[in-house]
CSV table of C-alpha atoms and ligand atoms in Angstrom, one decimal:
chain,number,residue,atom,x,y,z
A,5,MET,CA,0.0,0.0,0.0
A,6,PHE,CA,1.1,3.5,-0.7
A,7,ALA,CA,1.4,5.9,2.2
A,8,ALA,CA,-1.7,7.9,1.2
A,9,GLU,CA,-3.7,4.8,0.9
A,10,ARG,CA,-2.6,3.6,4.3
A,11,GLU,CA,-3.5,6.9,5.8
A,12,GLY,CA,-6.9,6.5,4.2
A,13,VAL,CA,-7.5,3.1,5.8
A,14,ARG,CA,-6.5,4.5,9.2
A,15,ASP,CA,-8.9,7.4,8.8
A,16,ARG,CA,-11.7,5.1,7.8
A,17,ILE,CA,-11.1,2.7,10.7
A,18,ARG,CA,-11.1,5.6,13.2
A,19,GLY,CA,-14.2,7.0,11.5
A,20,CYS,CA,-16.0,3.7,11.8
A,21,MET,CA,-15.3,3.4,15.5
A,22,ILE,CA,-15.8,7.0,16.5
A,23,GLY,CA,-18.7,7.3,14.2
A,24,GLY,CA,-20.5,4.4,15.9
A,25,ALA,CA,-19.8,6.0,19.3
A,26,VAL,CA,-21.2,9.4,18.1
A,27,GLY,CA,-24.4,7.9,16.9
A,28,ASP,CA,-24.7,5.9,20.1
A,29,ALA,CA,-24.1,8.9,22.3
A,30,LEU,CA,-26.5,11.1,20.4
A,31,GLY,CA,-29.3,8.5,20.5
A,32,TRP,CA,-28.9,7.4,24.1
A,33,PRO,CA,-30.9,10.3,25.7
A,34,VAL,CA,-33.9,9.4,23.4
A,35,GLU,CA,-33.6,5.6,23.4
A,36,PHE,CA,-36.6,5.1,25.5
A,37,LYS,CA,-38.6,8.1,24.5
A,38,GLY,CA,-41.7,8.2,22.3
A,39,GLU,CA,-41.8,10.6,19.4
A,40,ARG,CA,-44.0,13.1,21.0
A,41,GLN,CA,-41.6,13.3,23.9
A,42,ILE,CA,-38.6,13.6,21.7
A,43,PHE,CA,-40.0,16.4,19.5
A,44,ASN,CA,-41.4,18.3,22.5
A,45,ARG,CA,-38.2,18.1,24.4
A,46,TYR,CA,-35.9,18.8,21.5
A,47,TRP,CA,-38.3,21.1,19.6
A,48,PRO,CA,-38.9,21.4,16.7
A,49,ASP,CA,-36.6,19.0,14.8
A,50,GLY,CA,-35.6,16.5,17.4
A,51,ILE,CA,-32.3,15.9,19.0
A,52,GLU,CA,-29.5,17.5,16.9
A,53,ALA,CA,-26.8,18.0,19.4
A,54,TYR,CA,-25.5,16.0,22.4
A,55,ASP,CA,-27.5,16.1,25.6
A,56,LEU,CA,-24.5,16.1,27.9
A,57,ASN,CA,-24.4,14.5,31.4
A,58,ALA,CA,-23.5,16.4,34.6
A,59,ALA,CA,-19.8,16.0,33.9
A,60,GLY,CA,-20.3,17.6,30.5
A,61,GLU,CA,-19.8,14.4,28.5
A,62,ALA,CA,-21.8,12.7,25.8
A,63,GLU,CA,-22.2,9.2,27.3
A,64,ILE,CA,-21.6,6.1,25.2
A,65,THR,CA,-23.7,3.0,26.0
A,66,ASP,CA,-23.5,-0.8,25.7
A,67,ASP,CA,-23.4,-0.6,21.9
A,68,THR,CA,-20.0,1.2,21.9
A,69,GLN,CA,-18.7,-0.7,25.0
A,70,MET,CA,-19.4,-4.0,23.3
A,71,ALA,CA,-17.9,-2.9,20.0
A,72,LEU,CA,-14.7,-2.0,22.0
A,73,TYR,CA,-14.7,-5.4,23.6
A,74,THR,CA,-15.2,-7.0,20.1
A,75,ALA,CA,-12.1,-5.1,19.0
A,76,ASN,CA,-10.1,-6.1,22.2
A,77,GLY,CA,-11.0,-9.8,21.7
A,78,LEU,CA,-10.0,-9.7,18.0
A,79,LEU,CA,-6.7,-8.1,18.7
A,80,TYR,CA,-6.0,-10.4,21.6
A,81,GLY,CA,-6.8,-13.4,19.4
A,82,GLU,CA,-4.6,-12.2,16.6
A,83,THR,CA,-1.7,-11.7,19.0
A,84,MET,CA,-2.2,-15.2,20.7
A,85,ASN,CA,-2.4,-16.9,17.3
A,86,CYS,CA,0.8,-15.2,16.2
A,87,LEU,CA,2.6,-16.1,19.4
A,88,ARG,CA,1.4,-19.7,19.5
A,89,GLY,CA,1.4,-20.3,15.8
A,90,GLN,CA,-2.2,-21.4,15.9
A,91,ALA,CA,-5.4,-20.3,14.0
A,92,GLU,CA,-8.2,-20.2,16.5
A,93,PRO,CA,-11.2,-18.3,15.1
A,94,PRO,CA,-12.0,-14.8,16.4
A,95,ARG,CA,-15.3,-16.0,18.0
A,96,ARG,CA,-13.3,-17.9,20.6
A,97,TYR,CA,-11.5,-14.8,21.9
A,98,VAL,CA,-14.3,-12.3,21.4
A,99,ALA,CA,-16.7,-14.5,23.4
A,100,THR,CA,-14.0,-14.4,26.2
A,101,ALA,CA,-13.8,-10.6,25.9
A,102,TYR,CA,-17.6,-10.3,26.2
A,103,GLN,CA,-17.2,-12.1,29.6
A,104,ASP,CA,-14.9,-9.2,30.6
A,105,TRP,CA,-17.6,-6.8,29.5
A,106,LEU,CA,-20.1,-8.7,31.5
A,107,VAL,CA,-18.1,-8.2,34.7
A,108,THR,CA,-18.1,-4.4,34.1
A,109,GLN,CA,-21.9,-4.5,34.0
A,110,GLU,CA,-22.5,-6.8,37.0
A,111,ALA,CA,-19.7,-5.8,39.4
A,112,GLU,CA,-18.1,-2.6,40.8
A,113,TYR,CA,-14.7,-1.4,39.5
A,114,GLY,CA,-11.9,-2.7,41.8
A,115,ARG,CA,-14.2,-4.9,43.8
A,116,LYS,CA,-14.3,-8.7,44.0
A,117,THR,CA,-17.0,-10.5,42.2
A,118,SER,CA,-18.2,-14.1,42.0
A,119,LEU,CA,-18.3,-13.8,38.2
A,120,ARG,CA,-15.4,-15.4,36.3
A,121,PRO,CA,-13.9,-12.7,34.1
A,122,GLY,CA,-12.6,-13.6,30.7
A,123,GLY,CA,-9.3,-12.1,31.8
A,124,ILE,CA,-8.0,-11.0,28.4
A,125,SER,CA,-9.2,-7.4,28.1
A,126,TRP,CA,-7.0,-4.4,28.9
A,127,LEU,CA,-10.3,-2.4,28.6
A,128,ASN,CA,-11.2,-3.7,32.1
A,129,ASP,CA,-8.5,-1.4,33.4
A,130,VAL,CA,-10.5,1.6,32.1
A,131,GLU,CA,-12.7,2.6,35.0
A,132,GLY,CA,-15.0,4.6,32.7
A,133,LEU,CA,-16.1,1.4,31.0
A,134,TRP,CA,-17.6,0.1,34.3
A,135,ARG,CA,-20.9,1.9,33.6
A,136,ARG,CA,-24.3,0.4,33.0
A,137,ARG,CA,-26.1,2.2,30.2
A,138,ALA,CA,-29.2,0.1,29.8
A,139,PRO,CA,-27.3,-3.0,28.6
A,140,GLY,CA,-29.4,-5.4,26.5
A,141,GLY,CA,-31.2,-8.1,28.4
A,142,THR,CA,-30.3,-10.8,25.9
A,143,CYS,CA,-26.7,-10.0,26.0
A,144,LEU,CA,-26.6,-10.1,29.8
A,145,ARG,CA,-28.6,-13.3,30.1
A,146,SER,CA,-26.6,-15.2,27.4
A,147,LEU,CA,-23.2,-14.1,28.8
A,148,ARG,CA,-24.3,-14.9,32.4
A,149,LEU,CA,-25.3,-18.4,31.3
A,150,GLN,CA,-21.9,-18.9,29.6
A,151,ASN,CA,-20.2,-17.6,32.8
A,152,GLU,CA,-22.0,-20.1,35.0
A,153,ALA,CA,-21.5,-23.0,32.6
A,154,PRO,CA,-18.4,-22.3,30.5
A,155,GLY,CA,-18.0,-24.8,27.7
A,156,ARG,CA,-16.3,-24.8,24.3
A,157,VAL,CA,-18.7,-23.8,21.6
A,158,GLU,CA,-17.2,-24.5,18.1
A,159,ASP,CA,-19.9,-22.8,16.1
A,160,TYR,CA,-22.3,-20.3,17.7
A,161,VAL,CA,-24.5,-20.2,14.6
A,162,LEU,CA,-25.1,-23.9,14.7
A,163,ALA,CA,-25.4,-23.9,18.4
A,164,GLU,CA,-28.5,-21.7,18.4
A,165,LEU,CA,-28.1,-20.7,22.1
A,166,ASN,CA,-31.5,-19.0,22.2
A,167,ASP,CA,-34.2,-17.6,19.9
A,168,SER,CA,-33.4,-13.9,20.2
A,169,LYS,CA,-33.2,-11.6,17.2
A,170,GLY,CA,-32.6,-8.4,19.2
A,171,CYS,CA,-30.2,-5.9,17.7
A,172,GLY,CA,-27.6,-6.5,20.4
A,173,GLY,CA,-25.6,-8.7,18.0
A,174,VAL,CA,-25.4,-6.4,15.0
A,175,MET,CA,-24.7,-3.3,17.0
A,176,ARG,CA,-21.3,-4.4,18.2
A,177,VAL,CA,-19.7,-6.3,15.2
A,178,ALA,CA,-18.3,-3.5,13.0
A,179,PRO,CA,-14.7,-4.1,14.2
A,180,MET,CA,-14.9,-7.5,12.5
A,181,GLY,CA,-15.4,-5.7,9.2
A,182,LEU,CA,-12.2,-3.7,9.9
A,183,ARG,CA,-10.0,-6.8,9.6
A,184,HIS,CA,-8.4,-7.5,6.3
A,185,TRP,CA,-9.1,-11.1,5.2
A,186,GLN,CA,-8.6,-12.8,1.9
A,187,ASP,CA,-12.0,-14.5,1.9
A,188,ILE,CA,-14.7,-12.0,2.6
A,189,ARG,CA,-17.4,-14.7,2.9
A,190,ALA,CA,-15.5,-16.2,5.7
A,191,LEU,CA,-15.2,-12.8,7.3
A,192,ASP,CA,-18.9,-12.2,6.9
A,193,TYR,CA,-19.6,-15.6,8.5
A,194,GLU,CA,-17.3,-14.8,11.4
A,195,GLY,CA,-19.3,-11.6,11.9
A,196,ALA,CA,-22.4,-13.6,12.2
A,197,GLN,CA,-20.7,-15.9,14.7
A,198,LEU,CA,-19.8,-12.9,16.9
A,199,ALA,CA,-23.5,-11.9,17.0
A,200,ALA,CA,-24.6,-15.5,17.6
A,201,ILE,CA,-22.5,-15.6,20.8
A,202,THR,CA,-25.6,-14.0,22.4
A,203,HIS,CA,-28.3,-14.0,19.7
A,204,GLY,CA,-29.4,-17.4,18.4
A,205,HIS,CA,-32.1,-16.5,15.9
A,206,SER,CA,-30.9,-16.2,12.3
A,207,LEU,CA,-32.4,-12.7,12.1
A,208,GLY,CA,-30.2,-11.9,15.1
A,209,TYR,CA,-26.9,-12.9,13.4
A,210,MET,CA,-27.4,-12.6,9.6
A,211,PRO,CA,-27.6,-8.8,9.7
A,212,ALA,CA,-24.2,-8.8,11.4
A,213,ALA,CA,-22.8,-10.6,8.4
A,214,VAL,CA,-24.3,-7.8,6.2
A,215,LEU,CA,-22.8,-5.0,8.3
A,216,VAL,CA,-19.4,-6.7,8.4
A,217,HIS,CA,-19.4,-7.0,4.7
A,218,ILE,CA,-20.4,-3.4,4.1
A,219,VAL,CA,-17.8,-2.0,6.5
A,220,ASN,CA,-15.1,-4.2,5.0
A,221,ARG,CA,-15.8,-3.2,1.4
A,222,ILE,CA,-15.8,0.5,2.4
A,223,VAL,CA,-12.5,0.3,4.3
A,224,TYR,CA,-10.7,-1.9,1.8
A,225,PRO,CA,-12.2,-1.0,-1.5
A,226,GLU,CA,-11.9,-3.2,-4.5
A,227,GLN,CA,-10.8,-1.7,-7.8
A,228,PRO,CA,-12.8,0.0,-9.2
A,229,SER,CA,-14.5,1.0,-6.0
A,230,LEU,CA,-18.2,0.4,-5.7
A,231,SER,CA,-20.9,2.9,-4.6
A,232,LEU,CA,-22.4,2.5,-1.2
A,233,LYS,CA,-25.6,1.2,-2.8
A,234,ASP,CA,-23.7,-1.4,-4.8
A,235,ILE,CA,-21.8,-2.5,-1.7
A,236,ILE,CA,-25.1,-2.9,0.2
A,237,LEU,CA,-26.6,-5.0,-2.6
A,238,GLU,CA,-23.4,-7.1,-2.8
A,239,ALA,CA,-23.6,-7.6,1.0
A,240,ARG,CA,-27.2,-8.7,0.7
A,241,ASP,CA,-26.3,-11.2,-2.1
A,242,THR,CA,-23.3,-12.6,-0.3
A,243,THR,CA,-25.2,-13.1,2.9
A,244,ALA,CA,-28.0,-14.8,0.9
A,245,GLU,CA,-25.3,-17.2,-0.4
A,246,VAL,CA,-23.7,-17.9,2.9
A,247,PHE,CA,-27.0,-18.6,4.6
A,248,ALA,CA,-28.8,-20.1,1.6
A,249,GLY,CA,-31.9,-22.0,2.7
A,250,ASP,CA,-32.5,-20.1,5.9
A,251,PRO,CA,-36.2,-19.5,6.2
A,252,PHE,CA,-35.8,-15.9,7.4
A,253,LEU,CA,-33.5,-14.8,4.6
A,254,PRO,CA,-36.4,-13.4,2.5
A,255,ARG,CA,-37.4,-11.1,5.4
A,256,LEU,CA,-33.8,-9.8,5.7
A,257,CYS,CA,-33.4,-9.3,1.9
A,258,ASP,CA,-36.8,-7.6,1.8
A,259,ILE,CA,-35.9,-5.0,4.5
A,260,ILE,CA,-32.6,-4.3,2.8
A,261,ASP,CA,-34.3,-3.7,-0.5
A,262,ARG,CA,-36.9,-1.5,1.1
A,263,ALA,CA,-34.2,0.6,2.8
A,264,VAL,CA,-32.4,1.0,-0.5
A,265,ASP,CA,-35.6,2.0,-2.4
A,266,LEU,CA,-36.8,4.4,0.2
A,267,ALA,CA,-33.4,6.1,0.3
A,268,SER,CA,-33.2,6.6,-3.4
A,269,GLN,CA,-36.9,7.2,-4.4
A,270,SER,CA,-39.1,8.4,-1.5
A,271,THR,CA,-39.8,12.1,-1.0
A,272,ASP,CA,-41.5,11.4,2.3
A,273,SER,CA,-40.0,12.5,5.6
A,274,ASP,CA,-37.3,10.4,7.2
A,275,LEU,CA,-39.6,9.7,10.1
A,276,GLU,CA,-42.3,8.3,7.8
A,277,ASN,CA,-39.7,6.2,6.0
A,278,ILE,CA,-38.2,4.9,9.2
A,279,HIS,CA,-41.6,3.8,10.3
A,280,ARG,CA,-41.8,1.7,7.2
A,281,LEU,CA,-38.7,-0.1,8.3
A,282,GLY,CA,-39.6,-0.7,11.9
A,283,GLU,CA,-38.3,0.5,15.2
A,284,GLY,CA,-34.9,-1.1,15.4
A,285,TRP,CA,-35.2,-3.2,18.5
A,286,ILE,CA,-34.7,-6.2,16.4
A,287,ALA,CA,-31.6,-6.7,14.3
A,288,GLU,CA,-33.0,-6.6,10.8
A,289,GLU,CA,-34.9,-3.4,11.5
A,290,ALA,CA,-31.9,-1.8,13.1
A,291,LEU,CA,-29.9,-2.7,10.0
A,292,GLY,CA,-32.7,-1.5,7.7
A,293,ILE,CA,-33.0,1.9,9.4
A,294,SER,CA,-29.3,2.3,9.4
A,295,LEU,CA,-28.9,1.5,5.8
A,296,TYR,CA,-31.6,3.9,4.9
A,297,CYS,CA,-30.0,6.8,6.8
A,298,ALA,CA,-26.5,6.0,5.6
A,299,LEU,CA,-27.6,5.8,2.0
A,300,LYS,CA,-29.7,8.9,2.1
A,301,TYR,CA,-27.0,11.0,3.8
A,302,ARG,CA,-23.9,9.4,2.4
A,303,ASP,CA,-22.2,12.8,2.0
A,304,ASP,CA,-23.2,14.2,5.4
A,305,PHE,CA,-22.3,12.3,8.6
A,306,SER,CA,-24.1,14.7,10.9
A,307,ALA,CA,-27.4,14.6,9.0
A,308,GLY,CA,-27.2,10.8,8.8
A,309,VAL,CA,-26.8,10.2,12.5
A,310,ILE,CA,-29.4,12.8,13.4
A,311,ALA,CA,-31.9,11.1,11.1
A,312,ALA,CA,-31.0,7.8,12.6
A,313,VAL,CA,-31.8,8.6,16.2
A,314,ASN,CA,-35.0,10.7,16.0
A,315,HIS,CA,-37.6,8.0,16.2
A,316,LYS,CA,-39.4,6.1,18.9
A,317,GLY,CA,-37.4,3.0,18.5
A,318,ASP,CA,-33.9,1.9,19.5
A,319,SER,CA,-32.2,5.2,18.8
A,320,ASP,CA,-28.7,4.5,20.2
A,321,SER,CA,-28.3,1.3,18.2
A,322,THR,CA,-29.6,2.7,14.9
A,323,GLY,CA,-27.4,5.7,15.6
A,324,ALA,CA,-24.4,3.5,16.3
A,325,VAL,CA,-24.8,1.3,13.1
A,326,THR,CA,-25.4,4.4,10.9
A,327,GLY,CA,-22.4,6.0,12.5
A,328,ASN,CA,-20.2,3.0,11.8
A,329,ILE,CA,-21.1,3.0,8.2
A,330,LEU,CA,-20.9,6.7,7.5
A,331,GLY,CA,-17.8,7.1,9.7
A,332,ALA,CA,-16.1,4.4,7.6
A,333,LEU,CA,-17.3,5.9,4.4
A,334,LEU,CA,-16.4,9.5,5.0
A,335,GLY,CA,-13.5,9.0,7.5
A,336,TYR,CA,-12.6,10.4,10.9
A,337,ASP,CA,-11.5,13.8,9.6
A,338,ALA,CA,-14.9,14.4,8.0
A,339,ILE,CA,-16.7,14.0,11.3
A,340,GLU,CA,-17.4,17.4,12.7
A,341,GLU,CA,-15.3,18.5,15.7
A,342,LYS,CA,-18.4,19.1,17.8
A,343,TRP,CA,-19.1,15.3,17.9
A,344,LYS,CA,-15.6,14.5,19.0
A,345,GLU,CA,-15.0,17.1,21.6
A,346,LYS,CA,-17.3,15.9,24.4
A,347,LEU,CA,-17.4,12.2,23.4
A,348,GLU,CA,-16.9,10.0,26.5
A,349,LEU,CA,-13.8,7.7,26.3
A,350,LYS,CA,-12.8,9.2,22.9
A,351,ASP,CA,-9.1,8.5,23.6
A,352,VAL,CA,-9.8,4.9,24.4
A,353,ILE,CA,-11.8,4.5,21.2
A,354,LEU,CA,-9.0,6.1,19.2
A,355,GLU,CA,-6.4,4.0,20.8
A,356,ILE,CA,-8.1,0.7,20.0
A,357,SER,CA,-8.9,2.0,16.5
A,358,ASP,CA,-5.2,2.6,15.8
A,359,ASP,CA,-4.4,-0.8,17.2
A,360,LEU,CA,-7.0,-2.3,14.8
A,361,TYR,CA,-5.2,-0.3,12.0
A,362,SER,CA,-1.7,-1.4,12.9
A,363,GLY,CA,-2.5,-5.0,13.7
A,364,VAL,CA,0.0,-7.2,15.6
A,365,PRO,CA,3.4,-5.7,15.1
A,366,VAL,CA,5.9,-8.4,13.9
A,367,ASP,CA,9.6,-8.3,13.3
A,368,GLU,CA,11.3,-9.6,10.2
A,369,ALA,CA,11.1,-13.2,11.5
A,370,GLY,CA,7.4,-12.8,11.9
A,371,ALA,CA,7.6,-12.7,15.7
A,372,CYS,CA,5.8,-10.3,17.9
A,373,THR,CA,8.2,-8.9,20.4
A,374,ASP,CA,6.8,-5.4,20.9
A,375,SER,CA,6.6,-5.1,24.6
A,376,GLN,CA,4.1,-2.3,24.7
A,377,TRP,CA,1.8,-4.2,22.5
A,378,LEU,CA,2.2,-7.4,24.4
A,379,ARG,CA,1.4,-5.7,27.7
A,380,LYS,CA,-2.1,-5.0,26.2
A,381,TYR,CA,-2.7,-8.1,24.1
A,382,LYS,CA,-1.0,-11.0,25.8
A,383,SER,CA,-2.3,-13.1,28.7
A,384,ARG,CA,-3.0,-10.9,31.6
B,401,MG,MG1,-27.4,1.0,24.0
């Protein structure tokens, strides 16, 4: 890669991670509000700027927290695979990192807990991550069960651990799309695996494959590069091939098509169009709303995340996924300063973004001896 191209990848990775956090933080104050409440309180156009907490920060929620733990698990896994010369799939490490996240939700920072931590995440040293921001019930339940009865799961998709199709799987998997793999189908499938760690319904994990595909194609464009719409349609088709025969596939493809059509053809308001796609509490609706907002505002990050959160549904998650896509597409530098300034844990998000960009540092012999890196991503 040429230097400019490398810089572009770094900017898109940062954009994806920070963009997701921005959408999450913007949507969080209205996550559980109805539309009358939203538009009364943030009159007349809805929430268009952060609603800061008492400390003057825009709070991130479980969506961003879990995306960070996804990244931590991926990087830990890549490091261990390098050190041990093995090829364990990311799902193994990411599931362990989610156990670390669980501890931050169920215990107090610095206090003893009966929960067994995953023990691989440097993020657990960050006190600011030990915050409960309405974490998803399915995520907590699934991870608690795995904590109580740990066992090796080879394939989470096949295991069908429950029947949930909440959006808690798709909202956290963007970092998987930031990895550079030869085989994008295998990457998409791994994205679905990461969602299936907690969400066993195929509509809970197939949207994760779609999002991972989209993010990956944006960050590592093919020549000639495709438009966002083309990337979305390609992601739909690839997911349909990977999960051929799944009875819920038509529902997923239908909502993707509807999002694409509404974004390109409808002259109705965003709110009306979002209502045609659902509320976003379930994964395929969260994906559909996010695709609509990202496509419609593909040149304008701020307009896209604002549209994505101003509805009665799961605003922080639709904001997060829209922010992931637009941030990757437009890059970190294109995100207005006002969104970065007050964003909680911005430095942590940037640090892990840059680790995702650099990947495991290896010497000429292919060994990882970077002590600073190993302090973060080797057994703790
Ligand atoms: Mg949330």
